Amino acid sequence: RIKKINANPKFIFLLRNPIDRILSHYNWLHGQAAETKAFIDAVKYDMDIEPVFGKKGPGPGYKSYFQWGLYGKWIEKYIYHFGAENILVIFSEELKSRPASVLKKCTDFLELEDFEFNLSAKANISVNVKGKKIFYFLQNYRPDNDSFFLKAYRKNPYFLRKYISKIRSLISNKYKSKFSDNELYKLSFDERKWLVDLYTEDVTKLKKLINNEIELWEDFITKI
C-alpha cells in the first residue's frame, strides 16, 4: 500500500531503549486506568500475539507491550521491502542529549535544507490518575440499548458522535488534570533483568541490521 503512494519512500525510525519503552507504555495505560494487571502479568498476557495496526483494546490506547519493542523484527521487514539505504534509525536518547545534530542527520538523509526548530517542548507525559474506576467509567461509558442517548444517536449519529465524545473528553481531561500525580510504576532489578533477557536476541538482530553498536542502551552492552 505504501508503494502505491510513493514508489521510493524514506523512513526514519526513532527508537528508545526497549526496556524504558515498555515501562513507559505500561505507565501510560495503567496510569489512565486502561490496564489493571500487574506489570509482568500485563507483559506476559499478549507477548506472543503480533499486534494488528488499528486494533485497540478498551481505554485510551494499544497494548502488545512486548511486541512493539521488537525493533529488529519489524525494521527487518522494511529493509527487505524498501532497502537499507532508504531507512534511517535514530535513538531517542541521542535526540534528547544532542537534538541539533540528530535533526541535522535527518535533514541530510531526506536531502532537505537545515532549519531552526524548537527542540525543548515536551508532550505526552504519563500521569497516574487517582480513583481509576471513576476515570475508567468516564472514558469508556457507552449508553445501553434502552437509553435516550442511543435512540437519539440513531436519529442523528453525527451530532452525538461529535458532541458526546467532545464532552466526555473534556470531563475526563479535567478529571485527569485535577486528580493525578507523577508517581509512576518503577521496575525492580529483577524485572529489568527479565526484560533484558527477553529483548537481547532482537536487539542483537537490530544491531546487525543497522550496523550500529547501540552503546546508548547500557542494559545490552554486556549482552551483545
GROMACS .gro file of C-alpha atoms in nm, residues 2-131:
model
  130
    2ILE     CA    1   0.287   0.237   0.075
    3LYS     CA    2   0.440   0.181  -0.268
    4LYS     CA    3   0.114   0.285  -0.434
    5ILE     CA    4   0.161   0.628  -0.277
    6ASN     CA    5   0.537   0.652  -0.318
    7ALA     CA    6   0.748   0.405  -0.510
    8ASN     CA    7   1.069   0.506  -0.332
    9PRO     CA    8   0.984   0.627   0.020
   10LYS     CA    9   1.226   0.703   0.301
   11PHE     CA   10   1.166   0.606   0.663
   12ILE     CA   11   1.301   0.745   0.988
   13PHE     CA   12   1.264   0.520   1.291
   14LEU     CA   13   1.302   0.680   1.633
   15LEU     CA   14   1.388   0.407   1.884
   16ARG     CA   15   1.406   0.413   2.261
   17ASN     CA   16   1.570   0.156   2.484
   18PRO     CA   17   1.305  -0.118   2.469
   19ILE     CA   18   1.316  -0.159   2.848
   20ASP     CA   19   1.232   0.207   2.904
   21ARG     CA   20   0.980   0.199   2.620
   22ILE     CA   21   0.782  -0.093   2.760
   23LEU     CA   22   0.775   0.064   3.107
   24SER     CA   23   0.654   0.395   2.961
   25HIS     CA   24   0.388   0.209   2.761
   26TYR     CA   25   0.264   0.034   3.075
   27ASN     CA   26   0.266   0.353   3.282
   28TRP     CA   27   0.069   0.534   3.012
   29LEU     CA   28  -0.214   0.278   3.014
   30HIS     CA   29  -0.203   0.182   3.382
   31GLY     CA   30  -0.191   0.547   3.483
   32GLN     CA   31  -0.513   0.614   3.288
   33ALA     CA   32  -0.697   0.308   3.423
   34ALA     CA   33  -0.679   0.119   3.094
   35GLU     CA   34  -0.455  -0.152   3.243
   36THR     CA   35  -0.545  -0.333   3.566
   37LYS     CA   36  -0.290  -0.616   3.557
   38ALA     CA   37   0.040  -0.612   3.742
   39PHE     CA   38   0.336  -0.526   3.517
   40ILE     CA   39   0.474  -0.874   3.449
   41ASP     CA   40   0.125  -1.022   3.410
   42ALA     CA   41   0.037  -0.747   3.161
   43VAL     CA   42   0.351  -0.811   2.954
   44LYS     CA   43   0.301  -1.188   2.951
   45TYR     CA   44  -0.069  -1.165   2.866
   46ASP     CA   45  -0.022  -1.099   2.491
   47MET     CA   46   0.353  -1.120   2.441
   48ASP     CA   47   0.327  -1.392   2.175
   49ILE     CA   48   0.047  -1.225   1.979
   50GLU     CA   49   0.152  -0.996   1.695
   51PRO     CA   50  -0.024  -0.659   1.713
   52VAL     CA   51  -0.270  -0.562   1.442
   53PHE     CA   52  -0.237  -0.199   1.339
   54GLY     CA   53  -0.552  -0.001   1.414
   55LYS     CA   54  -0.690  -0.257   1.660
   56LYS     CA   55  -0.707  -0.125   2.014
   57GLY     CA   56  -0.839  -0.251   2.341
   58PRO     CA   57  -1.056  -0.066   2.591
   59GLY     CA   58  -0.936   0.268   2.719
   60PRO     CA   59  -0.707   0.521   2.554
   61GLY     CA   60  -0.468   0.301   2.364
   62TYR     CA   61  -0.294  -0.009   2.242
   63LYS     CA   62  -0.130  -0.290   2.437
   64SER     CA   63   0.104  -0.557   2.292
   65TYR     CA   64   0.370  -0.419   2.524
   66PHE     CA   65   0.642  -0.669   2.433
   67GLN     CA   66   0.580  -0.696   2.059
   68TRP     CA   67   0.603  -0.320   1.995
   69GLY     CA   68   0.957  -0.328   2.135
   70LEU     CA   69   1.083  -0.589   1.887
   71TYR     CA   70   1.252  -0.327   1.668
   72GLY     CA   71   1.473  -0.571   1.481
   73LYS     CA   72   1.176  -0.790   1.390
   74TRP     CA   73   0.976  -0.504   1.241
   75ILE     CA   74   1.255  -0.297   1.083
   76GLU     CA   75   1.386  -0.607   0.906
   77LYS     CA   76   1.062  -0.615   0.707
   78TYR     CA   77   1.105  -0.252   0.598
   79ILE     CA   78   1.464  -0.314   0.492
   80TYR     CA   79   1.352  -0.614   0.287
   81HIS     CA   80   1.080  -0.419   0.105
   82PHE     CA   81   1.239  -0.075   0.071
   83GLY     CA   82   1.617  -0.117   0.105
   84ALA     CA   83   1.853  -0.021   0.386
   85GLU     CA   84   1.955   0.295   0.201
   86ASN     CA   85   1.603   0.433   0.248
   87ILE     CA   86   1.592   0.378   0.624
   88LEU     CA   87   1.744   0.591   0.898
   89VAL     CA   88   1.742   0.475   1.258
   90ILE     CA   89   1.792   0.731   1.532
   91PHE     CA   90   1.768   0.694   1.907
   92SER     CA   91   1.552   0.895   2.145
   93GLU     CA   92   1.838   0.905   2.396
   94GLU     CA   93   2.056   1.070   2.133
   95LEU     CA   94   1.775   1.304   2.030
   96LYS     CA   95   1.741   1.414   2.391
   97SER     CA   96   2.111   1.473   2.450
   98ARG     CA   97   2.211   1.606   2.106
   99PRO     CA   98   1.890   1.730   1.940
  100ALA     CA   99   2.052   1.965   1.687
  101SER     CA  100   2.291   1.703   1.549
  102VAL     CA  101   2.014   1.443   1.522
  103LEU     CA  102   1.792   1.692   1.337
  104LYS     CA  103   2.084   1.760   1.100
  105LYS     CA  104   2.120   1.387   1.041
  106CYS     CA  105   1.750   1.369   0.947
  107THR     CA  106   1.759   1.665   0.708
  108ASP     CA  107   2.069   1.525   0.538
  109PHE     CA  108   1.900   1.188   0.499
  110LEU     CA  109   1.592   1.350   0.346
  111GLU     CA  110   1.803   1.588   0.136
  112LEU     CA  111   1.638   1.890   0.291
  113GLU     CA  112   1.782   2.226   0.384
  114ASP     CA  113   1.867   2.276   0.750
  115PHE     CA  114   1.611   2.468   0.954
  116GLU     CA  115   1.556   2.600   1.305
  117PHE     CA  116   1.319   2.415   1.533
  118ASN     CA  117   1.210   2.435   1.897
  119LEU     CA  118   1.362   2.122   2.047
  120SER     CA  119   1.275   2.191   2.410
  121ALA     CA  120   0.899   2.115   2.402
  122LYS     CA  121   0.768   1.816   2.597
  123ALA     CA  122   0.444   1.631   2.532
  124ASN     CA  123   0.258   1.309   2.618
  125ILE     CA  124   0.395   1.293   2.971
  126SER     CA  125   0.243   0.997   3.158
  127VAL     CA  126   0.041   1.061   3.473
  128ASN     CA  127  -0.116   0.836   3.733
  129VAL     CA  128  -0.484   0.911   3.788
  130LYS     CA  129  -0.643   0.864   4.129
  131GLY     CA  130  -0.977   0.690   4.152
   0.00000   0.00000   0.00000
